[in-house]
Coordinates of C-alpha atoms in Angstrom, one line a residue:
M88 CA -42.8 121.8 -156.1
T89 CA -41.3 123.0 -159.4
E90 CA -38.3 124.5 -157.6
N91 CA -37.2 122.3 -154.7
T92 CA -34.6 123.3 -152.2
F93 CA -33.6 119.7 -151.6
P94 CA -32.4 116.9 -153.9
V95 CA -35.0 114.3 -155.1
Y96 CA -33.6 110.9 -154.4
K97 CA -34.2 107.6 -156.2
V98 CA -36.7 105.1 -154.9
D99 CA -34.0 102.6 -153.9
A100 CA -32.1 105.2 -151.9
I101 CA -35.3 106.2 -150.1
V102 CA -36.2 102.6 -149.3
T103 CA -32.8 101.8 -147.9
F104 CA -32.7 105.0 -145.9
F105 CA -36.1 104.5 -144.3
R106 CA -35.4 100.8 -143.6
T107 CA -32.2 101.6 -141.7
E108 CA -33.1 105.0 -140.1
V109 CA -36.8 105.0 -139.4
L110 CA -38.4 101.6 -139.5
T111 CA -37.4 98.7 -137.2
G112 CA -38.1 94.9 -137.0
Q113 CA -40.6 93.3 -139.2
E114 CA -41.7 96.7 -140.7
A115 CA -38.2 97.3 -142.0
K116 CA -38.1 93.8 -143.5
H117 CA -41.6 94.0 -145.2
F118 CA -41.0 97.6 -146.5
T119 CA -39.9 97.2 -150.1
K120 CA -39.8 99.2 -153.4
N121 CA -43.2 97.8 -154.4
D122 CA -44.8 99.8 -151.6
L123 CA -43.8 103.1 -153.4
A124 CA -43.4 102.2 -157.1
P125 CA -45.1 101.9 -159.6
S126 CA -48.3 102.5 -157.6
P127 CA -47.8 103.5 -153.9
K128 CA -49.8 101.7 -151.3
P129 CA -51.8 104.0 -149.0
D130 CA -51.4 101.7 -146.0
A131 CA -47.6 101.5 -146.3
V132 CA -47.3 105.3 -146.9
Q133 CA -49.6 106.1 -143.9
R134 CA -47.6 103.6 -141.6
L135 CA -44.3 105.2 -142.8
Y136 CA -45.6 108.7 -141.9
M137 CA -46.7 107.5 -138.5
R138 CA -43.2 106.1 -137.8
I139 CA -41.6 109.4 -138.9
L140 CA -43.9 111.3 -136.5
Q141 CA -43.0 108.8 -133.8
L142 CA -39.2 109.3 -134.5
L143 CA -39.5 113.1 -134.4
Y144 CA -42.2 113.8 -131.8
R145 CA -42.5 110.6 -129.8
F146 CA -46.1 110.4 -131.0
K147 CA -47.0 106.7 -131.1
P148 CA -49.2 105.3 -133.9
E149 CA -51.8 104.2 -131.4
C150 CA -52.4 107.8 -130.4
H151 CA -53.7 108.6 -133.9
Y152 CA -56.7 106.2 -133.3
M153 CA -57.8 107.8 -130.1
V154 CA -61.2 109.3 -130.4
P155 CA -62.2 112.0 -127.9
F156 CA -65.4 110.7 -126.2
S157 CA -68.3 113.1 -126.2
E158 CA -72.0 112.7 -125.7
N159 CA -72.7 114.9 -128.7
I160 CA -71.0 112.4 -131.1
Q161 CA -73.3 109.7 -132.3
H162 CA -71.8 106.3 -133.1
P163 CA -68.1 107.2 -132.3
Q164 CA -66.9 103.8 -133.5
L165 CA -67.6 105.1 -137.0
H166 CA -65.0 107.9 -136.5
E167 CA -62.0 105.6 -135.8
W168 CA -60.6 105.3 -139.3
P169 CA -61.1 109.0 -140.4
T170 CA -59.7 110.3 -137.1
A171 CA -56.4 108.4 -137.7
V172 CA -56.1 109.7 -141.2
M173 CA -57.0 113.3 -140.2
S174 CA -54.5 113.2 -137.3
V175 CA -51.7 112.0 -139.6
Y176 CA -52.7 114.6 -142.2
L177 CA -52.7 117.6 -139.7
R178 CA -49.4 116.6 -138.1
M179 CA -47.7 115.9 -141.4
R180 CA -48.9 119.2 -142.7
Q181 CA -47.4 121.0 -139.8
F182 CA -44.1 119.0 -140.0
L183 CA -43.6 119.2 -143.8
R184 CA -43.4 123.0 -143.7
M185 CA -40.0 122.5 -142.1
C186 CA -39.1 120.3 -145.0
Y187 CA -40.1 123.0 -147.6
V188 CA -43.1 121.0 -148.7
Y189 CA -46.2 123.4 -148.5
D190 CA -48.8 121.6 -150.6
F191 CA -49.5 118.4 -148.7
S192 CA -53.0 117.2 -149.2
L193 CA -55.3 114.3 -148.3
N194 CA -54.8 112.8 -151.7
D195 CA -51.2 112.1 -150.7
L196 CA -52.5 109.9 -147.9
L197 CA -55.6 108.3 -149.5
A198 CA -54.5 108.1 -153.1
P199 CA -50.8 108.7 -153.3
K200 CA -48.9 109.1 -156.5
V201 CA -45.3 108.1 -157.2
K202 CA -43.8 111.5 -158.0
R203 CA -45.5 113.2 -155.1
T204 CA -44.5 110.5 -152.6
V205 CA -40.9 110.5 -153.8
T206 CA -40.6 114.3 -153.5
I207 CA -42.2 114.3 -150.0
L208 CA -40.0 111.4 -148.8
S209 CA -36.9 113.0 -150.3
G210 CA -37.7 116.3 -148.4
I211 CA -38.2 114.3 -145.2
M212 CA -34.9 112.4 -145.9
N213 CA -33.1 115.7 -146.4
Y214 CA -34.5 117.0 -143.1
L215 CA -33.5 113.9 -141.2
H216 CA -29.9 114.2 -142.6
F217 CA -29.9 117.8 -141.4
R218 CA -31.3 116.7 -138.0
K219 CA -28.6 114.0 -137.6
Q220 CA -25.8 116.5 -138.4
R221 CA -27.2 119.0 -135.9
L222 CA -27.5 116.3 -133.2
D223 CA -23.9 115.3 -133.8
M224 CA -22.8 119.0 -133.5
T225 CA -24.8 119.4 -130.3
M226 CA -23.2 116.3 -128.9
G227 CA -19.8 117.6 -129.8
H228 CA -20.6 120.9 -128.2
Q229 CA -21.7 119.2 -125.0
E230 CA -18.5 117.1 -125.0
R231 CA -16.4 120.2 -125.5
F232 CA -18.4 122.0 -122.7
R233 CA -17.6 119.1 -120.4
E234 CA -14.0 119.2 -121.3
D235 CA -13.9 122.9 -120.8
M236 CA -15.5 122.5 -117.4
D237 CA -12.9 119.9 -116.4
K238 CA -10.1 122.2 -117.7
L239 CA -11.7 125.1 -115.7
Q240 CA -11.7 123.0 -112.5
A241 CA -8.0 122.0 -113.2
Y242 CA -7.1 125.7 -113.8
S243 CA -8.9 126.7 -110.7
R244 CA -7.0 124.1 -108.7
G245 CA -3.7 125.3 -110.3
T246 CA -4.5 128.9 -109.6
K247 CA -5.2 128.1 -106.0
D248 CA -1.8 126.2 -105.7
A249 CA 0.0 129.1 -107.5
Q250 CA -1.7 131.6 -105.1
K251 CA -0.5 129.5 -102.1
K252 CA 3.0 129.5 -103.6
M253 CA 2.9 133.2 -104.3
D254 CA 1.8 133.8 -100.7
K255 CA 4.7 131.7 -99.5
L256 CA 7.2 133.6 -101.8
T257 CA 5.9 137.1 -101.0
T258 CA 5.4 136.7 -97.3
I259 CA 8.7 136.9 -95.3
P260 CA 8.7 134.7 -92.2
P261 CA 9.0 136.7 -88.9
E262 CA 12.4 135.0 -88.2
Q263 CA 13.9 136.5 -91.4
Q264 CA 12.3 139.9 -91.3
A265 CA 15.2 141.5 -89.3
E266 CA 17.7 140.0 -91.8
A267 CA 15.7 141.4 -94.7
R268 CA 15.6 144.8 -93.1
E269 CA 19.4 144.7 -92.6
L270 CA 19.9 143.6 -96.2
D271 CA 17.7 146.4 -97.4
S272 CA 19.8 148.9 -95.4
A273 CA 23.1 147.4 -96.6
L274 CA 21.8 147.6 -100.2
S275 CA 20.9 151.3 -99.7
D276 CA 24.4 152.0 -98.2
L277 CA 26.1 150.1 -101.0
Q278 CA 24.1 152.1 -103.6
T279 CA 25.2 155.4 -102.0
N280 CA 28.8 154.3 -101.8
T281 CA 28.8 153.1 -105.4
M282 CA 27.4 156.5 -106.4
H283 CA 30.2 158.3 -104.6
Q284 CA 32.8 156.0 -106.0
Y285 CA 31.4 156.5 -109.5
Q286 CA 31.7 160.3 -109.0
E287 CA 35.4 159.9 -107.7
V288 CA 36.3 157.6 -110.6
N289 CA 34.8 160.1 -113.1
A290 CA 37.0 162.9 -111.5
I291 CA 40.1 160.7 -111.6
N292 CA 39.4 159.8 -115.3
E293 CA 39.1 163.5 -116.1
N294 CA 42.5 164.3 -114.3
I295 CA 44.1 161.4 -116.2
A296 CA 42.8 162.7 -119.5
E297 CA 44.3 166.2 -118.6
W298 CA 47.6 164.6 -117.6
K299 CA 47.7 162.6 -120.9
T300 CA 47.1 165.8 -122.9
E301 CA 50.0 167.5 -120.9
M302 CA 52.3 164.5 -121.5
A303 CA 51.5 164.6 -125.2
E304 CA 52.3 168.3 -125.4
K305 CA 55.6 167.8 -123.5
A306 CA 56.5 164.9 -125.7
Q307 CA 55.9 167.2 -128.7
K308 CA 58.1 169.9 -127.2
L309 CA 60.9 167.3 -126.5
T310 CA 60.8 166.2 -130.1
Q311 CA 61.0 169.8 -131.2
L312 CA 64.0 170.4 -128.9
K313 CA 65.7 167.3 -130.2
V314 CA 65.2 168.6 -133.7
D315 CA 66.5 172.0 -132.7
V316 CA 69.6 170.4 -131.2
A317 CA 70.3 168.4 -134.3
T318 CA 69.9 171.5 -136.4
L319 CA 72.2 173.4 -134.1
K320 CA 74.8 170.6 -134.3
E321 CA 74.6 170.8 -138.1
N322 CA 75.0 174.5 -137.9
I323 CA 78.0 174.2 -135.6
G324 CA 79.7 171.8 -138.0
K325 CA 79.0 174.2 -140.9
L326 CA 80.3 177.1 -138.8
K327 CA 83.5 175.1 -137.9
S328 CA 84.2 174.5 -141.5
Q329 CA 83.6 178.2 -142.3
I330 CA 85.7 179.5 -139.4
V331 CA 89.2 180.3 -140.6
E332 CA 90.0 183.6 -139.3
S333 CA 89.3 185.7 -136.2
P334 CA 89.9 183.4 -133.2
E335 CA 88.3 186.0 -131.0
E336 CA 85.0 185.7 -132.8
M337 CA 85.5 181.9 -132.6
K338 CA 85.8 182.2 -128.8
I339 CA 82.8 184.4 -128.6
Q340 CA 80.8 182.0 -130.7
M341 CA 82.1 179.1 -128.7
E342 CA 81.0 180.8 -125.5
K343 CA 77.7 181.4 -127.0
M344 CA 77.5 177.9 -128.1
K345 CA 78.5 176.7 -124.7
E346 CA 75.8 178.9 -123.2
N347 CA 73.3 177.5 -125.6
V348 CA 74.4 174.0 -124.8
K349 CA 74.2 174.7 -121.1
N350 CA 70.7 176.1 -121.6
I351 CA 69.8 173.1 -123.7
K352 CA 71.2 170.7 -121.0
L353 CA 69.3 172.6 -118.4
A354 CA 66.2 172.3 -120.5
I355 CA 66.8 168.6 -121.1
E356 CA 67.4 168.1 -117.3
T357 CA 64.2 170.0 -116.5
A358 CA 62.5 167.9 -119.2
D359 CA 63.9 164.7 -117.7
E360 CA 62.8 165.8 -114.3
R361 CA 59.4 166.5 -115.6
L362 CA 59.4 163.2 -117.5
V363 CA 60.4 161.4 -114.2
G364 CA 57.6 163.2 -112.4
L365 CA 55.2 162.4 -115.2
Q366 CA 56.4 158.8 -115.2
S367 CA 55.8 158.7 -111.4
N368 CA 52.4 160.3 -112.0
V369 CA 51.7 157.7 -114.8
Q370 CA 52.7 154.9 -112.4
G371 CA 50.4 156.4 -109.8
V372 CA 47.7 156.7 -112.5
T373 CA 48.3 153.0 -113.5
H374 CA 48.0 152.0 -109.8
S375 CA 44.9 154.2 -109.5
E376 CA 43.6 152.6 -112.8
A377 CA 44.1 149.1 -111.3
D378 CA 42.3 150.3 -108.1
I379 CA 39.6 151.8 -110.3
Q380 CA 39.3 148.5 -112.3
L381 CA 39.0 146.6 -109.0
I382 CA 36.4 149.1 -107.9
F383 CA 34.8 148.9 -111.4
K384 CA 34.7 145.0 -111.1
L385 CA 33.1 145.4 -107.7
L386 CA 30.7 147.9 -109.2
Q387 CA 30.0 145.4 -112.0
D388 CA 29.4 142.7 -109.4
L389 CA 27.1 145.1 -107.6
Q390 CA 25.4 146.0 -110.9
S391 CA 24.9 142.3 -111.7
S392 CA 23.5 141.7 -108.2
M393 CA 21.3 144.8 -108.6
N394 CA 20.2 143.5 -112.0
K395 CA 19.5 140.1 -110.5
T396 CA 17.5 141.8 -107.7
Q397 CA 15.7 143.8 -110.4
Q398 CA 15.1 140.7 -112.4
H399 CA 13.7 139.0 -109.3
Q400 CA 11.6 142.0 -108.6
E401 CA 10.4 142.0 -112.2
E402 CA 9.7 138.3 -112.0
A403 CA 7.9 138.9 -108.7
Q404 CA 5.9 141.7 -110.4
A405 CA 5.2 139.5 -113.4
L406 CA 4.1 136.8 -111.0
V407 CA 1.9 139.3 -109.3
C408 CA 0.5 140.4 -112.7
V409 CA 0.0 136.7 -113.6
Y410 CA -1.6 136.2 -110.2
E411 CA -3.9 139.2 -110.8
A412 CA -4.7 138.0 -114.3
Q413 CA -5.4 134.5 -112.9
Q414 CA -7.5 136.0 -110.2
K415 CA -9.5 137.9 -112.9
E416 CA -9.8 134.7 -114.8
L417 CA -10.9 133.0 -111.7
K418 CA -13.4 135.7 -111.1
N419 CA -14.6 135.4 -114.7
H420 CA -14.7 131.6 -114.4
G421 CA -16.5 132.0 -111.1
V422 CA -19.0 134.3 -112.8
E423 CA -19.3 131.8 -115.6
E424 CA -19.6 129.0 -113.1
G425 CA -22.3 130.9 -111.3
Q426 CA -24.1 131.5 -114.6
L427 CA -23.7 127.9 -115.6
K428 CA -24.9 126.8 -112.1
R429 CA -27.8 129.1 -112.4
S430 CA -28.6 127.9 -115.9
L431 CA -28.1 124.3 -114.7
G432 CA -30.4 125.1 -111.8
M433 CA -32.9 126.6 -114.1
K434 CA -32.6 123.6 -116.4
M435 CA -32.9 121.2 -113.5
D436 CA -36.0 123.2 -112.2
K437 CA -37.4 123.2 -115.7
E438 CA -36.7 119.5 -116.0
S439 CA -38.2 118.7 -112.6
K440 CA -41.2 120.8 -113.5
Q441 CA -41.4 119.1 -116.8
H442 CA -41.0 115.7 -115.2
I443 CA -43.8 116.6 -112.7
R444 CA -45.9 117.9 -115.6
R445 CA -45.2 114.7 -117.5
Q446 CA -46.0 112.6 -114.5
K447 CA -49.3 114.6 -114.1
K448 CA -49.9 114.3 -117.8
K449 CA -49.2 110.6 -117.6
E450 CA -51.5 110.2 -114.7
I451 CA -54.1 112.3 -116.5
K452 CA -53.5 110.3 -119.7
D453 CA -53.7 107.0 -117.8
Q454 CA -56.9 108.2 -116.2
Y455 CA -58.2 109.4 -119.5
I456 CA -57.2 106.1 -121.1
E457 CA -58.9 104.2 -118.4
D458 CA -62.0 106.4 -118.8
V459 CA -61.7 106.0 -122.6
L460 CA -61.3 102.3 -122.3
G461 CA -64.3 102.2 -120.0
Q462 CA -66.2 104.4 -122.4
C463 CA -65.0 102.1 -125.2
D464 CA -66.4 99.1 -123.3
N465 CA -69.6 101.0 -122.9
V466 CA -69.5 101.9 -126.6
H467 CA -68.8 98.3 -127.6
Q468 CA -71.8 97.2 -125.4
K469 CA -73.9 99.9 -126.9
R470 CA -72.5 98.9 -130.3
E471 CA -73.6 95.3 -129.6
Q472 CA -77.0 96.5 -128.5
I473 CA -77.3 98.8 -131.5
A474 CA -76.1 95.9 -133.7
D475 CA -78.9 93.7 -132.2
Q476 CA -81.4 96.5 -132.8
I477 CA -80.0 96.9 -136.3
Q478 CA -80.4 93.2 -136.9
E479 CA -84.0 93.3 -135.5
R480 CA -84.7 96.3 -137.7
D481 CA -83.2 94.5 -140.6
R482 CA -85.5 91.6 -139.9
D483 CA -88.4 94.0 -139.6
S484 CA -87.3 95.7 -142.8
Q485 CA -87.0 92.4 -144.6
H486 CA -90.5 91.4 -143.3
L487 CA -91.8 94.8 -144.4
R488 CA -90.0 94.4 -147.7
S489 CA -91.7 90.9 -148.2
Q490 CA -95.1 92.5 -147.2
M491 CA -94.3 95.4 -149.6
T492 CA -93.5 92.9 -152.4
N493 CA -96.8 91.1 -151.6
L494 CA -98.7 94.4 -151.6
R495 CA -97.0 95.4 -154.8
D496 CA -98.0 92.1 -156.4
T497 CA -101.6 92.5 -155.2
C498 CA -101.5 96.2 -156.2
S499 CA -100.2 95.2 -159.6
Q500 CA -103.0 92.6 -159.9
E501 CA -105.6 95.1 -158.8
T502 CA -104.2 97.8 -161.1
E503 CA -104.4 95.3 -163.9
K504 CA -108.0 94.6 -163.0
A505 CA -108.7 98.2 -162.6
Q506 CA -107.1 98.9 -166.0
D507 CA -109.3 96.2 -167.5
L508 CA -112.4 97.8 -165.9
F509 CA -111.3 101.2 -167.0
D510 CA -110.8 100.0 -170.5
R511 CA -114.2 98.3 -170.5
L512 CA -115.7 101.5 -169.0
L513 CA -114.0 103.6 -171.7
A514 CA -115.3 101.2 -174.4
A515 CA -118.8 101.3 -172.9
L516 CA -118.7 105.1 -172.6
D517 CA -117.6 105.4 -176.2
H518 CA -120.4 103.1 -177.3
F519 CA -122.8 105.1 -175.1
H520 CA -121.6 108.4 -176.5
K521 CA -122.0 107.0 -180.0
R522 CA -125.6 105.8 -179.2
I523 CA -126.3 109.3 -177.7
Q524 CA -125.0 111.0 -180.8
N525 CA -127.1 108.7 -183.0
H526 CA -130.2 109.4 -180.8
V527 CA -129.5 113.1 -181.0
V528 CA -129.2 112.9 -184.8
E529 CA -132.3 110.9 -185.1
G530 CA -134.1 113.3 -182.7
N531 CA -133.0 116.3 -184.7
N532 CA -134.2 114.6 -187.9
D533 CA -137.6 113.8 -186.3
I534 CA -137.8 117.4 -185.1
V535 CA -137.1 118.6 -188.6
K536 CA -139.7 116.4 -190.0
M537 CA -142.2 117.4 -187.4
T538 CA -141.5 121.0 -188.1
A539 CA -141.9 120.4 -191.7
N540 CA -145.2 118.6 -191.2
F541 CA -146.4 121.2 -188.7

């Protein structure tokens, strides 16, 4: 007890706790601090221990006084008080091990001390606090288990409803199966057509890119030709200023210039024709681009519709996955329900068996109690008879004691008389021995004289 694993409470706290938690009625009112300090009362401590055992093990205080009847026990009524004390001692010794009190002895019941009783009661108080906390925790677990069971039933109902809805959504009615097939075929045709149109659009885009490159090259050539014409005009102006002589050379150069101008005009006309063609091609390309944009919009609409269908399919797959997960959860919940039902069935069977056993034990106890009460009546009758016999024997013993006192008196008187006689005899013997000695001395003297005379 030098190193406790529980706090040692004060006497006031112990008294208030046991008055509120253990004792009831008049016992709680009459239980005070004077029962524990400064000198604990054995009756109050024993009664308190009995009530603690009743609270924990449903062992009533009356059961401690039950004496097992046996023919080998002589005078069983003498065993009533020690049996109650020994019963409380044995049960408290078994119980206090859980409270980390290992040195409980009979002196703690018969002659309790303040420190010992306070430490023992504080250990019991700590254990009762722990028991109350655990009971609250178990009650909370039971409530949570009931709530989980209600949630499981609600989830099972929701999963059943969701399964019905999934069946309704996934199963196509026979009236709409033909339309669904037609829509599937139309979607496949649209997909093939869109693929061909995508390929055509890609080819047209490639041609447009090539035409744009050609247009850019031709525009560059036109700019270069314009630059060349401007340079030629500048050269012509310079040449006109330089020309002063040789009109023939002037004519030749003019003819050359005219030929160059004609060639340039022809090149410009060809370039214009090419520009007109290219413009017509560009207009056709713009028209084709508008058509392509329309087709692209249609393709985007188709893509959005395909995306929607894919989303619907993904949602349907997700719903299927959720349905499968819920089915798995349902299976798991079903397995748990089966296990819980089995456990509940086992518990119910155990409770029923325990109830039957309790009933049998009750019946056996009732019979045993009736037998014990009958035996107790017989014992009380025998006790009365034995008490009468004891009274008679007491009377005989008193008579014998009176006779013994009388005999002792007479014996004392006779011993006194005998002592007087003995004293007288001793005195007479001493006197006789003295006379014999005197006679012997006188005889010896006479013999001496006679011998001398002889």
